[in-house]
Amino acid sequence: MGAAYVPVDPALPAERRDYMLVDAGVSVLVTESGVAEFDGRCVLLDAEREVIGRESVEPLGVRPGGDELAYVLYTSGSTGKPKGVMISHRALHNLLSSMRGVSASDEDSVWLASTSVSFDISGLELFLPLIAGGRVVMASGGEAKDAEALLELVSKNRVKHVQLTPSGWRLMLAAGFSDSGVTALVGGEACSLELAGELRARTRRLVNVYGPTETTIWSTFWEVPEETGSVSIGEPLANTDVYVLDSMGRPVADGVSGELFIGGDGLARGYMGRAGLTAERFVPDPFGPAGARLYRTGDLVRRLADGSLEYQGRIDTQVKVRGYRIELGEIETVLRAHQSVKDAVVSAREDGAGDKTLVAYVVPDAALDVAGLRAHLGASLPDYMVPAAFVAIDRVPLTNSGKVDHRALPAPEQDMFSTRHYVSPAPPWRSAWPRSGRTSWAWSR
């Protein structure tokens, strides 16, 4: 009574599951026989089904306060160990109440729940239809990874709301998804203009949603119009504050890139047992009342003329190759625009000497045309942004949370790398300096 929960996907590696249970101080594990070992109290839903069935169905009468803990969800940590994000009842309630209006959920709504419980967006799929009086259609572990099986679930159960990552939606579209009665939510990764256009043409409504786990699932939304020339992450949900700030914490002008900071009712309490990390990422809000905080997302955005936000990538995941800073998403977007490419992902791989090299992983429509792809990329990108190697794959590997699994991408063979012609240096004192009396300098940080 009044306890918080920790969602743990049985498909996770045992070592990771065990760490989460210990780190969160879990005292009761609700599971099934043979799924997981646990030293504390276990409630086995299969073996104890009859006993559980005799329990009262009356409400417990427990009314937790808004600041009390609702759940702890573990996300990847830079130290190699996952970190637990503590979400309060107020934060979860604010998200559900806001998204109920955004998604137009009511007693007739049918939601597809296909996301791993260890991924925070599963909370929306499970809880929103319940508070709206609707219905949840739960996909099994096998069905969640099979686009054709999900299509059958959607059709058979007349599902009206489907939430997937861009990678998941590409698989659904490839399997033939087209349902003019579905409201589609896309989030978790940047949604390309091409994907937004194709989804919008095949659905009743398309909503692009954005938000880190630390601000409770989603923080902004944008309903994609029938025709658009760009993709926005939109405007904040109710009781949510967003700021675009420079490196000194000052607001930037509209159209200028800066880091996105988020505040308001959706803010997490912090990271469980990690006061230092909490203080680093949850900073004082200089624009709000005393004691208010902002979460620094590490995401690069800019505010557009209409007040909406445009996502531009991660600040802390930029790669540097041969001294050049590169956003991998930019290369991926250009690759996917090629007529022979179904999907693509770019990775910066490190060799034994510590040098980074760009590698493109492509799901081709036919045979992989490396020369054609190089020419296509070279037409709009500088030479240093053209990958050194191209690898054909059957599909882009995904993690349990539906995001690209970079670790599962295969290492390229040596003969896949391009051969660069050797260019000898110019003779000493050749015209490297301008002949006029004026000299121009360009500094690059």
Coordinates of C-alpha atoms in Angstrom, one line a residue, residues 146-442:
D146 CA 6.9 -9.0 -35.6
A147 CA 5.4 -6.1 -37.7
E148 CA 3.0 -8.5 -39.5
A149 CA 1.7 -9.8 -36.1
L150 CA 1.2 -6.2 -34.9
L151 CA -0.7 -5.4 -38.1
E152 CA -3.0 -8.3 -37.4
L153 CA -3.6 -7.2 -33.8
V154 CA -4.4 -3.7 -34.9
S155 CA -6.9 -4.9 -37.6
K156 CA -8.5 -7.7 -35.5
N157 CA -9.0 -5.5 -32.4
R158 CA -9.8 -2.3 -34.2
V159 CA -7.0 -0.5 -32.5
K160 CA -7.3 3.3 -32.7
H161 CA -4.0 4.4 -31.0
V162 CA -0.6 3.1 -31.9
Q163 CA 2.7 4.5 -30.4
L164 CA 6.0 3.4 -31.9
T165 CA 9.5 4.7 -32.5
P166 CA 10.5 5.9 -36.0
S167 CA 12.4 2.6 -36.4
G168 CA 9.3 0.6 -35.4
W169 CA 7.1 2.6 -37.7
R170 CA 9.4 1.9 -40.7
L171 CA 9.0 -1.8 -40.0
M172 CA 5.2 -1.4 -39.9
L173 CA 5.1 0.5 -43.1
A174 CA 7.4 -2.0 -44.8
A175 CA 4.9 -4.7 -43.7
G176 CA 2.0 -2.8 -45.4
F177 CA 0.5 -0.7 -42.6
S178 CA -2.2 1.6 -43.7
D179 CA -5.2 2.4 -41.4
S180 CA -7.1 5.7 -41.9
G181 CA -8.7 5.1 -38.5
V182 CA -5.5 5.1 -36.4
T183 CA -4.0 8.0 -34.4
A184 CA -0.3 7.4 -34.6
L185 CA 2.2 8.6 -32.1
V186 CA 5.9 8.7 -33.1
G187 CA 8.7 9.4 -30.7
G188 CA 11.8 8.2 -29.0
E189 CA 14.0 9.1 -31.9
A190 CA 14.0 12.0 -34.5
C191 CA 11.3 11.6 -37.0
S192 CA 12.4 12.3 -40.6
L193 CA 10.3 14.4 -43.0
E194 CA 10.0 11.4 -45.3
L195 CA 8.6 9.2 -42.5
A196 CA 6.3 11.9 -41.3
G197 CA 4.8 12.3 -44.7
E198 CA 4.3 8.6 -45.4
L199 CA 2.8 8.1 -41.9
R200 CA 0.5 11.1 -42.2
A201 CA -0.8 9.8 -45.5
R202 CA -1.7 6.4 -44.0
T203 CA -3.3 7.4 -40.7
R204 CA -6.1 9.5 -39.3
R205 CA -3.8 11.6 -37.2
L206 CA -0.1 11.7 -36.6
V207 CA 1.4 13.2 -33.5
N208 CA 5.2 13.6 -33.1
V209 CA 6.1 13.5 -29.4
Y210 CA 9.3 14.2 -27.6
G211 CA 10.6 13.9 -24.1
P212 CA 13.3 12.3 -21.9
T213 CA 12.6 9.8 -19.2
E214 CA 13.6 12.4 -16.6
T215 CA 10.6 14.6 -17.5
T216 CA 8.1 11.7 -17.5
I217 CA 7.8 10.1 -21.0
W218 CA 6.7 13.0 -23.2
S219 CA 7.2 16.8 -22.7
T220 CA 6.2 18.2 -26.1
F221 CA 3.9 17.3 -29.0
W222 CA 3.2 18.4 -32.5
E223 CA 0.3 17.2 -34.7
V224 CA 1.7 16.7 -38.1
P225 CA -0.3 18.5 -40.8
E226 CA -1.2 16.9 -44.1
E227 CA 1.5 18.9 -45.9
T228 CA 4.7 20.1 -44.2
G229 CA 8.2 21.0 -45.2
S230 CA 9.8 20.3 -41.9
V231 CA 9.3 18.2 -38.7
S232 CA 8.9 19.9 -35.4
I233 CA 8.7 18.5 -31.8
G234 CA 6.1 21.1 -31.2
E235 CA 5.1 22.8 -28.0
P236 CA 5.1 21.8 -24.4
L237 CA 2.4 19.8 -22.7
A238 CA 0.3 21.3 -19.9
N239 CA 2.2 22.5 -16.8
T240 CA 5.5 22.1 -18.7
D241 CA 8.2 24.8 -19.2
V242 CA 10.8 24.7 -22.0
Y243 CA 13.8 27.0 -22.4
V244 CA 16.4 27.1 -25.2
L245 CA 19.7 28.3 -23.5
D246 CA 23.3 28.9 -24.5
S247 CA 26.3 27.4 -22.7
M248 CA 26.1 30.2 -20.1
G249 CA 22.5 29.5 -19.3
R250 CA 21.1 32.5 -21.2
P251 CA 18.0 32.4 -23.5
V252 CA 18.9 32.4 -27.2
A253 CA 17.1 34.3 -29.9
D254 CA 14.5 32.5 -32.0
G255 CA 16.1 30.5 -34.8
V256 CA 19.4 30.1 -32.9
S257 CA 20.4 26.7 -31.7
G258 CA 20.8 26.0 -28.0
E259 CA 20.4 23.3 -25.4
L260 CA 16.8 22.4 -24.3
F261 CA 16.0 22.7 -20.6
I262 CA 12.7 21.4 -19.3
G263 CA 10.8 22.2 -16.1
G264 CA 7.3 21.9 -14.6
D265 CA 5.2 19.2 -13.1
G266 CA 6.6 16.4 -15.2
L267 CA 10.1 16.7 -13.7
A268 CA 11.5 13.6 -12.0
R269 CA 12.6 13.7 -8.4
G270 CA 16.1 12.8 -9.6
Y271 CA 18.3 9.6 -9.8
M272 CA 17.9 7.0 -7.1
G273 CA 21.0 7.0 -4.8
R274 CA 22.9 9.4 -7.1
A275 CA 22.8 12.8 -5.5
G276 CA 25.8 14.1 -7.5
L277 CA 24.4 13.1 -10.9
T278 CA 21.0 14.5 -9.9
A279 CA 22.6 17.9 -9.0
E280 CA 24.5 17.9 -12.3
R281 CA 21.4 17.2 -14.5
F282 CA 18.6 18.9 -12.5
V283 CA 19.8 22.5 -12.1
P284 CA 18.1 25.5 -10.4
D285 CA 15.5 27.2 -12.5
P286 CA 16.6 30.9 -12.8
F287 CA 13.2 31.8 -14.3
G288 CA 10.9 30.1 -11.8
P289 CA 10.0 30.4 -8.1
A290 CA 12.5 29.6 -5.4
G291 CA 13.4 25.9 -5.3
A292 CA 12.2 25.2 -8.9
R293 CA 14.5 23.1 -11.1
L294 CA 15.2 22.5 -14.8
Y295 CA 16.4 19.3 -16.4
R296 CA 19.2 19.9 -18.9
T297 CA 18.4 17.4 -21.7
G298 CA 21.6 17.5 -23.7
D299 CA 19.5 18.0 -26.8
L300 CA 20.1 20.7 -29.4
V301 CA 17.0 22.6 -30.5
R302 CA 16.0 25.9 -31.9
R303 CA 12.7 27.8 -31.6
L304 CA 10.9 28.4 -34.9
A305 CA 9.0 31.5 -35.9
D306 CA 5.7 30.0 -34.9
G307 CA 7.0 29.2 -31.4
S308 CA 7.5 25.5 -31.9
L309 CA 10.7 23.6 -31.4
E310 CA 12.9 21.9 -34.0
Y311 CA 15.1 19.0 -32.8
Q312 CA 18.7 19.1 -34.1
G313 CA 20.4 16.2 -32.4
R314 CA 22.4 15.5 -29.3
I315 CA 25.0 17.8 -27.9
D316 CA 26.9 15.0 -26.2
T317 CA 26.9 12.4 -29.0
Q318 CA 28.5 14.4 -31.7
V319 CA 31.4 12.5 -33.2
K320 CA 34.7 13.9 -34.2
V321 CA 36.4 12.4 -37.2
R322 CA 39.8 13.7 -38.4
G323 CA 39.1 16.9 -36.4
Y324 CA 35.6 17.5 -37.9
R325 CA 32.5 17.5 -35.7
I326 CA 29.8 15.4 -37.3
E327 CA 26.1 14.8 -36.6
L328 CA 25.4 11.2 -37.7
G329 CA 21.7 12.0 -38.1
E330 CA 22.4 14.3 -40.9
I331 CA 24.2 11.6 -43.0
E332 CA 21.4 9.1 -42.2
T333 CA 18.8 11.6 -43.5
V334 CA 20.6 12.0 -46.8
L335 CA 21.1 8.3 -47.2
R336 CA 17.4 7.5 -46.6
A337 CA 16.5 9.9 -49.3
H338 CA 18.2 7.8 -51.9
Q339 CA 15.7 5.8 -54.0
S340 CA 17.5 2.4 -53.5
V341 CA 17.7 2.7 -49.6
K342 CA 14.9 1.4 -47.4
D343 CA 16.6 2.3 -44.2
A344 CA 20.1 3.3 -43.0
V345 CA 22.1 4.0 -39.9
V346 CA 25.6 5.5 -39.6
S347 CA 28.1 4.7 -36.8
A348 CA 31.5 6.0 -35.9
R349 CA 33.7 2.9 -35.3
E350 CA 37.1 3.0 -33.6
D351 CA 40.0 1.0 -34.9
G352 CA 42.9 -0.4 -32.9
A353 CA 44.8 2.9 -33.1
G354 CA 42.0 4.9 -31.6
D355 CA 41.0 6.6 -34.9
K356 CA 37.3 6.9 -35.7
T357 CA 35.9 6.0 -39.1
L358 CA 32.4 6.5 -40.4
V359 CA 30.5 3.3 -41.5
A360 CA 27.1 3.3 -43.2
Y361 CA 24.8 0.4 -42.6
V362 CA 22.2 0.2 -45.4
V363 CA 19.1 -1.8 -45.9
P364 CA 19.1 -1.7 -49.8
D365 CA 16.1 -2.1 -52.1
A366 CA 18.2 -4.3 -54.4
A367 CA 22.0 -4.9 -54.6
L368 CA 24.1 -2.4 -52.7
D369 CA 25.3 0.3 -55.0
V370 CA 28.2 1.8 -53.1
A371 CA 29.4 4.0 -55.9
G372 CA 26.0 5.4 -56.4
L373 CA 25.5 6.1 -52.7
R374 CA 28.9 7.8 -52.5
A375 CA 28.0 10.1 -55.3
H376 CA 24.6 10.8 -53.8
L377 CA 26.1 11.7 -50.4
G378 CA 28.9 13.7 -52.0
A379 CA 26.3 15.8 -53.8
S380 CA 25.1 17.4 -50.6
L381 CA 27.7 16.6 -47.9
P382 CA 31.4 17.5 -47.5
D383 CA 33.9 14.7 -48.2
Y384 CA 34.6 14.1 -44.5
M385 CA 30.9 13.2 -43.9
V386 CA 30.9 10.5 -46.6
P387 CA 31.3 7.1 -44.8
A388 CA 34.5 5.2 -45.5
A389 CA 32.6 1.9 -45.6
F390 CA 29.1 0.7 -46.6
V391 CA 27.7 -2.5 -45.2
A392 CA 24.5 -4.1 -46.5
I393 CA 22.2 -5.4 -43.7
D394 CA 18.8 -7.1 -43.8
R395 CA 17.3 -4.8 -41.2
V396 CA 18.4 -2.2 -38.6
P397 CA 18.8 -4.0 -35.3
L398 CA 16.6 -2.6 -32.4
T399 CA 16.9 -2.7 -28.7
N400 CA 14.1 -3.9 -26.4
S401 CA 13.0 -0.3 -26.2
G402 CA 12.7 0.0 -30.0
K403 CA 15.7 2.2 -30.6
V404 CA 18.7 1.4 -32.9
D405 CA 21.0 -1.1 -31.3
H406 CA 24.4 0.2 -32.4
R407 CA 26.2 -2.6 -30.6
A408 CA 24.5 -5.2 -32.8
L409 CA 25.8 -3.7 -36.0
P410 CA 28.4 -5.9 -37.6
A411 CA 32.0 -4.8 -38.0
P412 CA 32.8 -4.0 -41.7
E413 CA 35.2 -6.2 -43.6
Q414 CA 38.5 -4.5 -44.6
D415 CA 37.7 -4.6 -48.3
M416 CA 34.5 -2.6 -47.7
F417 CA 36.6 0.5 -47.0
S418 CA 37.2 3.0 -49.8
T419 CA 40.7 3.3 -51.3
R420 CA 41.9 6.9 -51.2
H421 CA 44.5 8.1 -53.7
Y422 CA 47.7 9.3 -52.3
V423 CA 48.4 13.0 -53.0
S424 CA 52.0 14.2 -52.5
P425 CA 52.5 17.4 -50.6
A426 CA 53.2 20.6 -52.5
P427 CA 56.8 21.8 -52.9
P428 CA 57.9 24.1 -50.1
W429 CA 56.7 27.7 -50.3
R430 CA 54.3 27.0 -53.1
S431 CA 51.4 29.5 -53.2
A432 CA 50.0 28.5 -49.8
W433 CA 49.9 32.1 -48.8
P434 CA 47.7 34.7 -50.6
R435 CA 49.6 36.9 -53.0
S436 CA 47.8 40.0 -52.0
G437 CA 48.8 42.0 -48.9
R438 CA 45.6 40.8 -47.0
T439 CA 45.4 37.6 -45.2
S440 CA 42.1 35.8 -44.1
W441 CA 41.9 33.4 -41.1
A442 CA 39.1 31.0 -40.3

